[in-house]
């Protein structure tokens, strides 16, 4: 996983000194090449021990390993620089297409790096062994959830997805230990999704979450955590890139489920045949 992805994803959970370090590294990453841990501490205004603890919190053995990771991230970022920067109201349509394509490719790569094979496999196993599945989400996440429910239904799973939080709560109230709740929240703090997820945990359901990469109210205590990219509120017109990230994870799960379930593949053929017969009577 890119060090920059880690820094951006975990930024809200940092202490004051950690936030200072993160801001300096993100804004002046090239300077890290020339700085020792003590020099970095002096520049930012924190202790050297804070620098070392910060690198360890990010999963590195120490500052030297962290420094090498930053250099690698800078090199990779330079090799994959955005074409034209941010889209504005005055951006010509051909440039909009180029920028959006570049941003979506970047989001897909970052999403892929956030989710390990073990977590994806655990999510697939949990879905395969569940009696019923409730997919909850609000707004754009609800649209992704509805699409996932349709995919699961094609494979023969009993899956529900309703954008109304009251309906979601009514569903989860009937769920138990043999059922699964799949919670989708870009921020990980959507109040309605938190309520449904907490109720699912209280009922003993298996819980899978798809949220931003950081400890949050939705993902806390879940059986399996999957991650998507969260967009900054101040730079987005809509959750376009967040939905791209969420849909990528959903599609991986759908393909994995299709591969793992012989009965699901059989049901998918039946479903597709019925739809094709309707379209071509």
Tab-separated table of C-alpha atoms in Angstrom:
chain	number	residue	atom	x	y	z
A	1	UNK	CA	0.000	0.000	0.000
A	2	UNK	CA	1.306	3.481	-0.863
A	3	UNK	CA	2.556	5.411	2.174
A	4	UNK	CA	0.653	8.455	0.926
A	5	UNK	CA	-2.581	6.418	0.861
A	6	UNK	CA	-1.979	5.399	4.486
A	7	UNK	CA	-1.292	8.980	5.549
A	8	UNK	CA	-4.410	10.370	3.869
A	9	UNK	CA	-6.653	7.559	5.109
A	10	UNK	CA	-5.518	7.677	8.745
A	11	UNK	CA	-5.151	11.443	9.020
A	12	UNK	CA	-8.296	11.982	11.102
A	13	UNK	CA	-7.039	9.572	13.781
A	14	UNK	CA	-3.655	11.305	14.262
A	15	UNK	CA	-2.615	13.186	17.381
A	16	UNK	CA	-1.465	16.808	17.090
A	17	UNK	CA	2.211	15.900	16.625
A	18	UNK	CA	1.326	13.099	14.188
A	19	UNK	CA	-0.841	15.470	12.172
A	20	UNK	CA	2.076	17.932	11.925
A	21	UNK	CA	4.309	15.151	10.608
A	22	UNK	CA	1.668	13.930	8.156
A	23	UNK	CA	1.037	17.422	6.773
A	24	UNK	CA	4.734	18.091	6.281
A	25	UNK	CA	5.319	14.732	4.582
A	26	UNK	CA	2.339	15.127	2.234
A	27	UNK	CA	3.200	18.738	1.337
A	28	UNK	CA	7.013	18.417	1.234
A	29	UNK	CA	7.620	14.738	0.499
A	30	UNK	CA	10.709	15.421	-1.629
A	31	UNK	CA	12.442	16.972	1.386
A	32	UNK	CA	12.349	13.643	3.248
A	33	UNK	CA	15.186	12.377	1.015
A	34	UNK	CA	17.642	14.724	2.738
A	35	UNK	CA	16.357	14.649	6.318
A	36	UNK	CA	17.355	12.391	9.199
A	37	UNK	CA	14.766	11.561	11.849
A	38	UNK	CA	16.220	14.257	14.147
A	39	UNK	CA	16.250	16.833	11.357
A	40	UNK	CA	12.645	16.024	10.466
A	41	UNK	CA	11.692	16.382	14.133
A	42	UNK	CA	13.394	19.797	14.295
A	43	UNK	CA	11.720	21.046	11.099
A	44	UNK	CA	8.225	19.967	12.192
A	45	UNK	CA	8.652	20.904	15.841
A	46	UNK	CA	8.207	17.523	17.515
A	47	UNK	CA	10.529	15.150	19.353
A	48	UNK	CA	12.661	12.535	17.585
A	49	UNK	CA	10.843	9.798	19.518
A	50	UNK	CA	7.562	11.111	18.073
A	51	UNK	CA	8.965	10.636	14.577
A	52	UNK	CA	10.013	7.045	15.296
A	53	UNK	CA	6.689	6.162	16.962
A	54	UNK	CA	4.837	7.732	14.029
A	55	UNK	CA	6.652	5.546	11.489
A	56	UNK	CA	5.983	2.451	13.601
A	57	UNK	CA	2.307	3.336	13.848
A	58	UNK	CA	2.201	3.278	10.047
A	59	UNK	CA	3.629	-0.245	10.065
A	60	UNK	CA	7.355	0.403	9.468
A	61	UNK	CA	10.183	-0.952	11.640
A	62	UNK	CA	11.710	2.489	11.927
A	63	UNK	CA	12.499	5.769	10.212
A	64	UNK	CA	14.928	4.336	7.579
A	65	UNK	CA	12.274	1.926	6.266
A	66	UNK	CA	9.686	4.696	6.315
A	67	UNK	CA	12.039	7.035	4.425
A	68	UNK	CA	12.592	4.440	1.685
A	69	UNK	CA	8.834	3.922	1.383
A	70	UNK	CA	8.306	7.689	0.988
A	71	UNK	CA	10.947	7.846	-1.743
A	72	UNK	CA	9.279	4.943	-3.573
A	73	UNK	CA	5.888	6.636	-3.276
A	74	UNK	CA	7.283	9.919	-4.634
A	75	UNK	CA	8.842	8.110	-7.600
A	76	UNK	CA	5.605	6.238	-8.351
A	77	UNK	CA	3.548	9.408	-8.047
A	78	UNK	CA	5.873	11.252	-10.424
A	79	UNK	CA	5.498	8.439	-12.941
A	80	UNK	CA	1.680	8.614	-12.686
A	81	UNK	CA	1.096	12.364	-12.421
A	82	UNK	CA	-2.442	13.663	-13.149
A	83	UNK	CA	-2.960	14.928	-16.697
A	84	UNK	CA	-4.498	18.320	-15.981
A	85	UNK	CA	-5.214	18.641	-12.268
A	86	UNK	CA	-8.722	19.200	-10.904
A	87	UNK	CA	-11.797	19.511	-13.073
A	88	UNK	CA	-13.339	23.002	-12.936
A	89	UNK	CA	-16.466	24.595	-14.393
A	90	UNK	CA	-14.330	25.930	-17.252
A	91	UNK	CA	-12.620	22.642	-18.121
A	92	UNK	CA	-13.299	21.611	-21.719
A	93	UNK	CA	-15.179	18.342	-22.167
A	94	UNK	CA	-12.252	16.407	-23.737
A	95	UNK	CA	-10.070	17.383	-20.758
A	96	UNK	CA	-12.853	16.401	-18.351
A	97	UNK	CA	-12.823	12.913	-19.861
A	98	UNK	CA	-9.036	12.665	-19.574
A	99	UNK	CA	-8.939	13.888	-15.963
A	100	UNK	CA	-11.828	11.672	-14.882
A	101	UNK	CA	-10.249	8.631	-16.517
A	102	UNK	CA	-6.950	9.342	-14.786
A	103	UNK	CA	-8.652	9.866	-11.410
A	104	UNK	CA	-10.681	6.669	-11.708
A	105	UNK	CA	-7.608	4.645	-12.601
A	106	UNK	CA	-5.833	6.088	-9.560
A	107	UNK	CA	-8.804	5.278	-7.300
A	108	UNK	CA	-8.967	1.691	-8.571
A	109	UNK	CA	-5.262	1.194	-7.877
A	110	UNK	CA	-5.563	2.665	-4.375
A	111	UNK	CA	-8.645	0.565	-3.598
A	112	UNK	CA	-6.848	-2.565	-4.746
A	113	UNK	CA	-3.950	-1.765	-2.419
A	114	UNK	CA	-6.264	-1.224	0.567
A	115	UNK	CA	-7.894	-4.670	0.458
A	116	UNK	CA	-5.862	-7.803	1.142
A	117	UNK	CA	-6.658	-11.274	-0.183
A	118	UNK	CA	-7.414	-12.635	3.304
A	119	UNK	CA	-10.185	-10.111	3.981
A	120	UNK	CA	-11.752	-10.585	0.558
A	121	UNK	CA	-11.698	-14.375	0.984
A	122	UNK	CA	-13.247	-14.069	4.461
A	123	UNK	CA	-16.051	-11.902	3.067
A	124	UNK	CA	-16.762	-14.411	0.301
A	125	UNK	CA	-16.859	-17.329	2.770
A	126	UNK	CA	-19.215	-15.407	5.073
A	127	UNK	CA	-21.612	-14.639	2.228
A	128	UNK	CA	-21.565	-18.236	1.005
A	129	UNK	CA	-22.569	-19.569	4.434
A	130	UNK	CA	-25.238	-16.973	5.278
A	131	UNK	CA	-28.951	-17.733	5.339
A	132	UNK	CA	-30.010	-14.158	4.555
A	133	UNK	CA	-28.088	-11.020	3.618
A	134	UNK	CA	-29.006	-7.403	4.312
A	135	UNK	CA	-27.042	-4.705	2.507
A	136	UNK	CA	-27.394	-1.274	4.084
A	137	UNK	CA	-26.248	2.123	2.876
A	138	UNK	CA	-27.544	5.652	2.366
A	139	UNK	CA	-27.330	7.921	-0.693
A	140	UNK	CA	-24.711	6.856	-3.233
A	141	UNK	CA	-23.768	3.895	-1.068
A	142	UNK	CA	-27.386	2.697	-1.260
A	143	UNK	CA	-27.123	2.599	-5.056
A	144	UNK	CA	-24.012	0.446	-4.798
A	145	UNK	CA	-25.787	-1.765	-2.262
A	146	UNK	CA	-28.805	-2.205	-4.528
A	147	UNK	CA	-26.540	-3.294	-7.386
A	148	UNK	CA	-24.790	-5.789	-5.087
A	149	UNK	CA	-28.147	-7.206	-3.969
A	150	UNK	CA	-29.176	-7.772	-7.599
A	151	UNK	CA	-25.887	-9.563	-8.251
A	152	UNK	CA	-26.351	-11.795	-5.208
A	153	UNK	CA	-29.936	-12.568	-6.170
A	154	UNK	CA	-28.739	-13.713	-9.603
A	155	UNK	CA	-26.546	-16.246	-7.815
A	156	UNK	CA	-29.476	-17.502	-5.744
A	157	UNK	CA	-28.749	-15.693	-2.458
A	158	UNK	CA	-31.554	-14.243	-0.348
A	159	UNK	CA	-30.379	-10.625	-0.335
A	160	UNK	CA	-32.178	-7.406	0.612
A	161	UNK	CA	-31.193	-3.794	-0.091
A	162	UNK	CA	-33.497	-0.905	0.766
A	163	UNK	CA	-32.478	2.756	0.776
A	164	UNK	CA	-34.979	3.569	3.544
A	165	UNK	CA	-33.184	3.376	6.933
A	166	UNK	CA	-36.450	2.461	8.683
A	167	UNK	CA	-36.866	-0.516	6.366
A	168	UNK	CA	-33.245	-1.494	7.002
A	169	UNK	CA	-33.829	-1.414	10.767
A	170	UNK	CA	-37.021	-3.439	10.367
A	171	UNK	CA	-35.115	-6.074	8.374
A	172	UNK	CA	-32.170	-6.315	10.761
A	173	UNK	CA	-34.506	-6.679	13.739
A	174	UNK	CA	-35.462	-10.115	12.370
A	175	UNK	CA	-31.860	-11.185	11.683
A	176	UNK	CA	-29.807	-13.574	13.840
A	177	UNK	CA	-26.550	-15.492	14.019
A	178	UNK	CA	-27.033	-17.305	10.688
A	179	UNK	CA	-27.611	-14.035	8.832
A	180	UNK	CA	-25.208	-11.426	7.477
A	181	UNK	CA	-25.290	-7.642	7.298
A	182	UNK	CA	-23.095	-5.893	4.721
A	183	UNK	CA	-22.749	-2.210	5.677
A	184	UNK	CA	-21.550	0.363	3.139
A	185	UNK	CA	-20.565	3.871	4.239
A	186	UNK	CA	-18.036	6.088	2.501
A	187	UNK	CA	-17.284	8.019	5.699
A	188	UNK	CA	-17.810	5.137	8.109
A	189	UNK	CA	-19.903	7.470	10.252
A	190	UNK	CA	-23.308	7.625	8.530
A	191	UNK	CA	-25.728	7.645	11.470
A	192	UNK	CA	-28.353	5.398	9.880
A	193	UNK	CA	-25.756	2.813	8.836
A	194	UNK	CA	-24.197	2.880	12.309
A	195	UNK	CA	-27.624	2.116	13.843
A	196	UNK	CA	-28.267	-0.851	11.541
A	197	UNK	CA	-24.729	-2.190	11.968
A	198	UNK	CA	-24.852	-1.921	15.773
A	199	UNK	CA	-28.194	-3.741	15.825
A	200	UNK	CA	-26.737	-6.492	13.638
A	201	UNK	CA	-23.839	-6.949	16.056
A	202	UNK	CA	-26.233	-7.043	19.007
A	203	UNK	CA	-28.265	-9.761	17.255
A	204	UNK	CA	-25.151	-11.896	16.696
A	205	UNK	CA	-25.127	-11.474	12.916
A	206	UNK	CA	-21.974	-11.779	10.872
A	207	UNK	CA	-21.029	-8.203	9.854
A	208	UNK	CA	-18.967	-7.087	6.849
A	209	UNK	CA	-18.233	-3.394	6.384
A	210	UNK	CA	-17.078	-1.381	3.381
A	211	UNK	CA	-15.829	2.010	4.596
A	212	UNK	CA	-12.872	4.365	4.417
A	213	UNK	CA	-9.520	3.054	5.651
A	214	UNK	CA	-9.563	4.132	9.288
A	215	UNK	CA	-11.162	3.157	12.593
A	216	UNK	CA	-14.752	4.393	12.459
A	217	UNK	CA	-18.155	3.750	14.086
A	218	UNK	CA	-19.378	1.452	11.294
A	219	UNK	CA	-16.279	-0.743	10.956
A	220	UNK	CA	-15.567	-1.005	14.695
A	221	UNK	CA	-16.237	-4.543	15.908
A	222	UNK	CA	-17.128	-5.937	12.472
A	223	UNK	CA	-16.150	-9.494	11.564
A	224	UNK	CA	-14.573	-8.428	8.264
A	225	UNK	CA	-13.473	-4.946	7.172
A	226	UNK	CA	-13.175	-3.967	3.517
A	227	UNK	CA	-12.110	-0.511	2.392
A	228	UNK	CA	-12.938	2.077	-0.262
A	229	UNK	CA	-11.637	5.558	-1.027
A	230	UNK	CA	-13.374	8.489	0.680
A	231	UNK	CA	-13.450	11.784	-1.191
A	232	UNK	CA	-12.834	15.174	0.425
A	233	UNK	CA	-16.070	17.107	0.793
A	234	UNK	CA	-14.510	20.334	-0.440
A	235	UNK	CA	-13.301	18.959	-3.785
A	236	UNK	CA	-16.209	16.870	-5.019
A	237	UNK	CA	-19.442	17.532	-6.856
A	238	UNK	CA	-20.711	14.033	-6.121
A	239	UNK	CA	-19.451	10.702	-4.812
A	240	UNK	CA	-18.281	9.686	-8.287
A	241	UNK	CA	-14.877	8.362	-7.299
A	242	UNK	CA	-16.123	6.898	-4.015
A	243	UNK	CA	-18.746	4.874	-5.893
A	244	UNK	CA	-16.098	3.753	-8.375
A	245	UNK	CA	-14.061	2.464	-5.430
A	246	UNK	CA	-17.028	0.750	-3.767
A	247	UNK	CA	-18.194	-0.861	-7.006
A	248	UNK	CA	-14.711	-2.250	-7.627
A	249	UNK	CA	-14.799	-4.119	-4.294
A	250	UNK	CA	-18.354	-5.346	-4.971
A	251	UNK	CA	-17.369	-6.669	-8.399
A	252	UNK	CA	-14.384	-8.543	-6.930
A	253	UNK	CA	-16.706	-10.214	-4.419
A	254	UNK	CA	-19.261	-11.075	-7.117
A	255	UNK	CA	-16.645	-12.734	-9.310
A	256	UNK	CA	-15.184	-14.563	-6.309
A	257	UNK	CA	-18.636	-15.820	-5.316
A	258	UNK	CA	-19.347	-16.971	-8.859
A	259	UNK	CA	-16.076	-18.903	-8.895
A	260	UNK	CA	-16.706	-20.454	-5.476
A	261	UNK	CA	-20.335	-21.506	-5.890
A	262	UNK	CA	-21.283	-24.234	-8.372
A	263	UNK	CA	-24.958	-23.826	-7.525
A	264	UNK	CA	-24.553	-20.062	-7.941
A	265	UNK	CA	-23.149	-20.494	-11.451
A	266	UNK	CA	-26.040	-22.772	-12.322
A	267	UNK	CA	-28.546	-20.254	-10.972
A	268	UNK	CA	-26.826	-17.440	-12.879
A	269	UNK	CA	-27.278	-19.355	-16.158
A	270	UNK	CA	-30.968	-19.845	-15.390
A	271	UNK	CA	-31.421	-16.180	-14.517
A	272	UNK	CA	-29.627	-14.979	-17.645
A	273	UNK	CA	-31.632	-17.398	-19.798
A	274	UNK	CA	-34.941	-16.107	-18.437
A	275	UNK	CA	-33.921	-12.487	-19.029
A	276	UNK	CA	-32.708	-13.258	-22.565
A	277	UNK	CA	-35.969	-15.053	-23.380
A	278	UNK	CA	-37.915	-12.018	-22.186
A	279	UNK	CA	-35.826	-9.681	-24.347
A	280	UNK	CA	-36.002	-11.944	-27.399
A	281	UNK	CA	-39.396	-13.652	-27.365
